Structures are given as C-alpha cells and as structure tokens.
PDB file of C-alpha atoms and ligand atoms in Angstrom:
ATOM      1  CA  UNK A   8      14.794 -11.571   9.616  1.00 53.00           C
ATOM      2  CA  UNK A   9      13.729 -15.212   9.730  1.00 52.00           C
ATOM      3  CA  UNK A  10      10.376 -16.383   8.397  1.00 46.00           C
ATOM      4  CA  UNK A  11       8.884 -16.658  11.886  1.00 52.00           C
ATOM      5  CA  UNK A  12       9.722 -13.038  12.534  1.00 70.00           C
ATOM      6  CA  UNK A  13       8.040 -11.607   9.434  1.00 89.00           C
ATOM      7  CA  UNK A  14       5.335  -9.267  10.664  1.00 94.00           C
ATOM      8  CA  UNK A  15       3.184  -9.417   7.528  1.00 95.00           C
ATOM      9  CA  UNK A  16       3.769 -12.458   5.393  1.00 94.00           C
ATOM     10  CA  UNK A  17       2.545 -12.236   1.796  1.00 95.00           C
ATOM     11  CA  UNK A  18       0.318 -15.177   0.896  1.00 95.00           C
ATOM     12  CA  UNK A  19      -0.747 -16.318  -2.609  1.00 95.00           C
ATOM     13  CA  UNK A  20      -4.412 -15.801  -1.686  1.00 95.00           C
ATOM     14  CA  UNK A  21      -3.782 -12.048  -1.500  1.00 97.00           C
ATOM     15  CA  UNK A  22      -3.366 -11.954  -5.275  1.00 97.00           C
ATOM     16  CA  UNK A  23      -5.998 -10.006  -7.212  1.00 96.00           C
ATOM     17  CA  UNK A  24      -4.749 -11.557 -10.494  1.00 93.00           C
ATOM     18  CA  UNK A  25      -3.415  -8.262 -11.862  1.00 93.00           C
ATOM     19  CA  UNK A  26       0.366  -8.371 -11.696  1.00 90.00           C
ATOM     20  CA  UNK A  27       1.010  -4.623 -11.470  1.00 89.00           C
ATOM     21  CA  UNK A  28      -1.457  -4.308  -8.586  1.00 93.00           C
ATOM     22  CA  UNK A  29      -0.102  -7.429  -6.824  1.00 94.00           C
ATOM     23  CA  UNK A  30       3.451  -6.091  -7.113  1.00 90.00           C
ATOM     24  CA  UNK A  31       2.417  -2.810  -5.548  1.00 91.00           C
ATOM     25  CA  UNK A  32       0.483  -4.522  -2.754  1.00 95.00           C
ATOM     26  CA  UNK A  33       3.599  -6.577  -2.008  1.00 94.00           C
ATOM     27  CA  UNK A  34       5.649  -3.407  -1.941  1.00 91.00           C
ATOM     28  CA  UNK A  35       3.259  -1.954   0.649  1.00 93.00           C
ATOM     29  CA  UNK A  36       3.618  -5.147   2.694  1.00 95.00           C
ATOM     30  CA  UNK A  37       7.422  -4.784   2.462  1.00 92.00           C
ATOM     31  CA  UNK A  38       7.299  -1.204   3.695  1.00 91.00           C
ATOM     32  CA  UNK A  39       5.084  -2.223   6.638  1.00 93.00           C
ATOM     33  CA  UNK A  40       7.561  -4.993   7.489  1.00 94.00           C
ATOM     34  CA  UNK A  41      10.388  -2.469   7.334  1.00 91.00           C
ATOM     35  CA  UNK A  42       8.451  -0.165   9.672  1.00 90.00           C
ATOM     36  CA  UNK A  43       7.864  -3.059  12.068  1.00 90.00           C
ATOM     37  CA  UNK A  44      11.609  -3.765  12.215  1.00 90.00           C
ATOM     38  CA  UNK A  45      12.381  -0.076  12.782  1.00 88.00           C
ATOM     39  CA  UNK A  46       9.884   0.136  15.643  1.00 86.00           C
ATOM     40  CA  UNK A  47      11.025  -3.182  17.180  1.00 88.00           C
ATOM     41  CA  UNK A  48      14.667  -2.167  17.094  1.00 89.00           C
ATOM     42  CA  UNK A  49      13.915   1.374  18.273  1.00 85.00           C
ATOM     43  CA  UNK A  50      15.724   2.800  15.288  1.00 87.00           C
ATOM     44  CA  UNK A  51      14.941   6.358  16.205  1.00 82.00           C
ATOM     45  CA  UNK A  52      12.791   9.167  15.042  1.00 82.00           C
ATOM     46  CA  UNK A  53      14.487  10.025  11.743  1.00 85.00           C
ATOM     47  CA  UNK A  54      14.552   6.459  10.456  1.00 86.00           C
ATOM     48  CA  UNK A  55      10.898   5.932  11.341  1.00 85.00           C
ATOM     49  CA  UNK A  56       9.895   9.274   9.805  1.00 84.00           C
ATOM     50  CA  UNK A  57      11.627   8.264   6.560  1.00 87.00           C
ATOM     51  CA  UNK A  58       9.788   4.943   6.404  1.00 88.00           C
ATOM     52  CA  UNK A  59       6.464   6.619   7.193  1.00 88.00           C
ATOM     53  CA  UNK A  60       7.138   9.054   4.390  1.00 87.00           C
ATOM     54  CA  UNK A  61       7.851   6.162   1.997  1.00 89.00           C
ATOM     55  CA  UNK A  62       4.675   4.432   3.168  1.00 91.00           C
ATOM     56  CA  UNK A  63       2.453   7.461   2.576  1.00 90.00           C
ATOM     57  CA  UNK A  64       3.983   8.370  -0.813  1.00 88.00           C
ATOM     58  CA  UNK A  65       3.781   4.832  -2.052  1.00 89.00           C
ATOM     59  CA  UNK A  66       0.211   4.412  -0.781  1.00 93.00           C
ATOM     60  CA  UNK A  67      -0.913   7.630  -2.506  1.00 92.00           C
ATOM     61  CA  UNK A  68       0.712   6.641  -5.785  1.00 88.00           C
ATOM     62  CA  UNK A  69      -0.731   3.131  -5.613  1.00 91.00           C
ATOM     63  CA  UNK A  70      -4.241   4.394  -4.841  1.00 94.00           C
ATOM     64  CA  UNK A  71      -4.045   6.900  -7.699  1.00 91.00           C
ATOM     65  CA  UNK A  72      -3.105   4.152 -10.127  1.00 90.00           C
ATOM     66  CA  UNK A  73      -5.811   1.798  -8.876  1.00 93.00           C
ATOM     67  CA  UNK A  74      -8.407   4.564  -9.181  1.00 94.00           C
ATOM     68  CA  UNK A  75      -7.267   5.348 -12.705  1.00 91.00           C
ATOM     69  CA  UNK A  76      -7.633   1.687 -13.639  1.00 93.00           C
ATOM     70  CA  UNK A  77     -11.170   1.555 -12.214  1.00 95.00           C
ATOM     71  CA  UNK A  78     -12.090   4.855 -13.915  1.00 94.00           C
ATOM     72  CA  UNK A  79     -10.788   3.753 -17.306  1.00 92.00           C
ATOM     73  CA  UNK A  80     -12.626   0.455 -16.970  1.00 94.00           C
ATOM     74  CA  UNK A  81     -15.806   2.375 -15.968  1.00 94.00           C
ATOM     75  CA  UNK A  82     -16.096   0.337 -12.779  1.00 96.00           C
ATOM     76  CA  UNK A  83     -19.458   1.000 -11.122  1.00 95.00           C
ATOM     77  CA  UNK A  84     -18.195   1.065  -7.510  1.00 96.00           C
ATOM     78  CA  UNK A  85     -15.355   3.512  -8.102  1.00 97.00           C
ATOM     79  CA  UNK A  86     -16.746   6.212  -5.793  1.00 97.00           C
ATOM     80  CA  UNK A  87     -17.155   4.059  -2.626  1.00 97.00           C
ATOM     81  CA  UNK A  88     -13.746   2.521  -3.323  1.00 97.00           C
ATOM     82  CA  UNK A  89     -12.152   5.969  -3.558  1.00 97.00           C
ATOM     83  CA  UNK A  90     -13.820   6.871  -0.279  1.00 97.00           C
ATOM     84  CA  UNK A  91     -12.084   3.925   1.442  1.00 96.00           C
ATOM     85  CA  UNK A  92      -8.757   5.094   0.012  1.00 96.00           C
ATOM     86  CA  UNK A  93      -9.384   8.675   1.128  1.00 97.00           C
ATOM     87  CA  UNK A  94     -10.170   7.582   4.705  1.00 96.00           C
ATOM     88  CA  UNK A  95      -6.968   5.560   4.960  1.00 96.00           C
ATOM     89  CA  UNK A  96      -4.880   8.455   3.617  1.00 95.00           C
ATOM     90  CA  UNK A  97      -6.394  10.725   6.289  1.00 94.00           C
ATOM     91  CA  UNK A  98      -5.494   8.166   8.965  1.00 91.00           C
ATOM     92  CA  UNK A  99      -1.950   7.838   7.615  1.00 89.00           C
ATOM     93  CA  UNK A 100      -1.533  11.623   7.588  1.00 89.00           C
ATOM     94  CA  UNK A 101      -2.713  11.783  11.191  1.00 87.00           C
ATOM     95  CA  UNK A 102      -0.237   9.067  12.128  1.00 83.00           C
ATOM     96  CA  UNK A 103       2.646  10.942  10.468  1.00 82.00           C
ATOM     97  CA  UNK A 104       1.687  14.237  12.078  1.00 81.00           C
ATOM     98  CA  UNK A 105       1.535  12.614  15.504  1.00 78.00           C
ATOM     99  CA  UNK A 106       4.941  11.111  14.966  1.00 71.00           C
ATOM    100  CA  UNK A 107       6.608  14.188  13.517  1.00 68.00           C
ATOM    101  CA  UNK A 108       4.960  16.993  15.435  1.00 64.00           C
ATOM    102  CA  UNK A 109       4.693  15.396  18.856  1.00 66.00           C
ATOM    103  CA  UNK A 110       7.539  12.941  18.443  1.00 63.00           C
ATOM    104  CA  UNK A 111       5.393  10.180  19.838  1.00 66.00           C
ATOM    105  CA  UNK A 112       6.483   6.611  19.172  1.00 65.00           C
ATOM    106  CA  UNK A 113       4.674   4.595  16.555  1.00 65.00           C
ATOM    107  CA  UNK A 114       2.658   2.062  18.445  1.00 67.00           C
ATOM    108  CA  UNK A 115       2.397  -1.574  17.531  1.00 80.00           C
ATOM    109  CA  UNK A 116      -1.382  -1.232  17.532  1.00 79.00           C
ATOM    110  CA  UNK A 117      -1.071   1.163  14.618  1.00 83.00           C
ATOM    111  CA  UNK A 118       1.027  -1.363  12.709  1.00 90.00           C
ATOM    112  CA  UNK A 119      -1.584  -4.027  13.399  1.00 90.00           C
ATOM    113  CA  UNK A 120      -4.276  -1.658  12.212  1.00 91.00           C
ATOM    114  CA  UNK A 121      -2.424  -0.974   8.934  1.00 93.00           C
ATOM    115  CA  UNK A 122      -1.794  -4.679   8.403  1.00 96.00           C
ATOM    116  CA  UNK A 123      -5.466  -5.600   8.934  1.00 96.00           C
ATOM    117  CA  UNK A 124      -6.636  -2.675   6.812  1.00 96.00           C
ATOM    118  CA  UNK A 125      -4.439  -3.645   3.881  1.00 96.00           C
ATOM    119  CA  UNK A 126      -5.238  -7.360   4.093  1.00 97.00           C
ATOM    120  CA  UNK A 127      -9.000  -6.770   4.373  1.00 96.00           C
ATOM    121  CA  UNK A 128      -8.961  -4.149   1.607  1.00 97.00           C
ATOM    122  CA  UNK A 129      -7.060  -6.426  -0.778  1.00 97.00           C
ATOM    123  CA  UNK A 130      -9.209  -9.472  -0.058  1.00 96.00           C
ATOM    124  CA  UNK A 131     -12.408  -7.438  -0.049  1.00 96.00           C
ATOM    125  CA  UNK A 132     -12.940  -4.496  -2.382  1.00 96.00           C
ATOM    126  CA  UNK A 133      -9.750  -4.927  -4.453  1.00 96.00           C
ATOM    127  CA  UNK A 134     -10.612  -8.534  -5.263  1.00 96.00           C
ATOM    128  CA  UNK A 135     -14.143  -7.378  -6.133  1.00 96.00           C
ATOM    129  CA  UNK A 136     -13.077  -4.735  -8.660  1.00 96.00           C
ATOM    130  CA  UNK A 137     -10.491  -7.034 -10.194  1.00 95.00           C
ATOM    131  CA  UNK A 138     -13.075  -9.785 -10.748  1.00 95.00           C
ATOM    132  CA  UNK A 139     -15.595  -7.278 -12.160  1.00 96.00           C
ATOM    133  CA  UNK A 140     -13.035  -5.827 -14.585  1.00 94.00           C
ATOM    134  CA  UNK A 141     -11.945  -9.210 -15.837  1.00 89.00           C
ATOM    135  CA  UNK A 142     -15.588 -10.260 -16.347  1.00 92.00           C
ATOM    136  CA  UNK A 143     -16.481  -7.041 -18.160  1.00 93.00           C
ATOM    137  CA  UNK A 144     -14.002  -7.780 -20.935  1.00 90.00           C
ATOM    138  CA  UNK A 145     -11.815  -4.759 -20.151  1.00 93.00           C
ATOM    139  CA  UNK A 146      -8.292  -5.441 -21.354  1.00 93.00           C
ATOM    140  CA  UNK A 147      -6.370  -5.480 -18.082  1.00 90.00           C
ATOM    141  CA  UNK A 148      -3.297  -6.780 -19.941  1.00 89.00           C
ATOM    142  CA  UNK A 149      -2.953  -3.764 -22.226  1.00 90.00           C
ATOM    143  CA  UNK A 150      -3.684  -1.387 -19.346  1.00 90.00           C
ATOM    144  CA  UNK A 151      -0.952  -3.101 -17.339  1.00 88.00           C
ATOM    145  CA  UNK A 152       1.618  -2.636 -20.092  1.00 86.00           C
ATOM    146  CA  UNK A 153       0.959   1.106 -20.067  1.00 82.00           C
ATOM    147  CA  UNK A 154       0.853   1.318 -16.256  1.00 80.00           C
ATOM    148  CA  UNK A 155       4.104  -0.613 -15.820  1.00 77.00           C
ATOM    149  CA  UNK A 156       6.016   1.839 -17.990  1.00 78.00           C
ATOM    150  CA  UNK A 157       4.536   4.769 -16.094  1.00 74.00           C
ATOM    151  CA  UNK A 158       5.366   3.229 -12.746  1.00 73.00           C
ATOM    152  CA  UNK A 159       8.933   2.490 -13.748  1.00 76.00           C
ATOM    153  CA  UNK A 160       9.320   6.199 -14.518  1.00 72.00           C
ATOM    154  CA  UNK A 161       7.761   7.250 -11.219  1.00 67.00           C
ATOM    155  CA  UNK A 162       9.875   4.789  -9.243  1.00 68.00           C
ATOM    156  CA  UNK A 163      13.009   6.132 -10.861  1.00 67.00           C
ATOM    157  CA  UNK A 164      12.183   9.658  -9.783  1.00 62.00           C
ATOM    158  CA  UNK A 165      11.003   8.955  -6.221  1.00 58.00           C
ATOM    159  CA  UNK A 166      13.418   6.277  -5.040  1.00 55.00           C
ATOM    160  CA  UNK A 167      11.444   5.408  -1.906  1.00 54.00           C
ATOM    161  CA  UNK A 168      12.990   1.960  -1.846  1.00 52.00           C
ATOM    162  CA  UNK A 169      16.306   3.519  -0.866  1.00 55.00           C
ATOM    163  CA  UNK A 170      14.703   4.610   2.373  1.00 52.00           C
ATOM    164  CA  UNK A 171      13.221   1.349   3.497  1.00 51.00           C
ATOM    165  CA  UNK A 172      15.558  -1.210   1.965  1.00 53.00           C
ATOM    166  CA  UNK A 173      18.414  -0.068   4.191  1.00 47.00           C
ATOM    167  CA  UNK A 174      17.870  -2.366   7.178  1.00 44.00           C
TER     168      UNK A 174
HETATM  169 FE1  FE2 B  27      -7.935  -0.321  -3.336  1.00 61.04          FE
END
C-alpha cells in the first residue's frame, strides 16, 4: 500500500502524550486500515469477520485500560467518557452481527464512520483526560510501566495481530 492509498494516516497531532495509549490508538488505526484493504479487495466473508473480531477485541481491551487509568487517577469525567466507549461498542457489535448473521458486506460508510469516531474521540475527550491527568500530578509514567507489562501479557495470549497483519 503506498502512502496515497492509506485510508487512515496517523498524524503526530493525534498523540495524547501517553505512549501506551498512543501505541494502542495506532494499533486501532492499523486494524481499520487492514479492514479497508480487505473490503476494497473483496477478500471475502471469513477474512473480514476475522478483522472485525480483532477490531472489537482490541477496542474492548483498549477501552478497559483507558477506563482503569482514568479511575485510578480519579478523573472527574470518567462516567461520561465510559458512556462514549459503551455506545461505540454497541455500534461495533451491531456491525459485526449484521456482517456475520446476514452476511451483508461492510460498507465504506461504516469505515468512514469508525475513522471519524476514532479521530474525534482521540482529539476530543482522550486529549482532555490526558491533559487533566498530567496537570493533576498523577504519575502517568509509573502507571504506564505497569500497564505495558500487563498489555504485553494480554497481547501474547490473544494474538489478534496475526489476523490482521496477514495482508
Ligand atoms: Fe477514550
């Protein structure tokens, strides 16, 4: 895939200045790009179902970690943030059910929706909590050390990258 063809290009301004969270956001962007390629090349139902599964598992795990970070840092807007996560998970589940149960194709509009959702979420509420945490004096660095070890363990057991990295 050449640069011009990248569906969702990661830009430095998407950084929330927390490496673990940035890495996971980039991983979500990668999975969306992989889904875009699969849809464009009409890779078939099984391939797309596998990528959708990777997308939903990774999203759930990422949201859980982000919520834990906000909870541990006693972030005041945790509840509305969790509500945004919950809504997106419901939409993703609906998308997967439509694809798997009715075998309908994944539409490009849905990909555009996911791309805009992620970009707006990162640059909106994620940037807000990150700034608030860093201002409150919460030690993001020590939290990150703990979270990175936990995520390495989870990655080793789930292996979602094997699904979407096979182009
Ligand atoms: Fe978030």
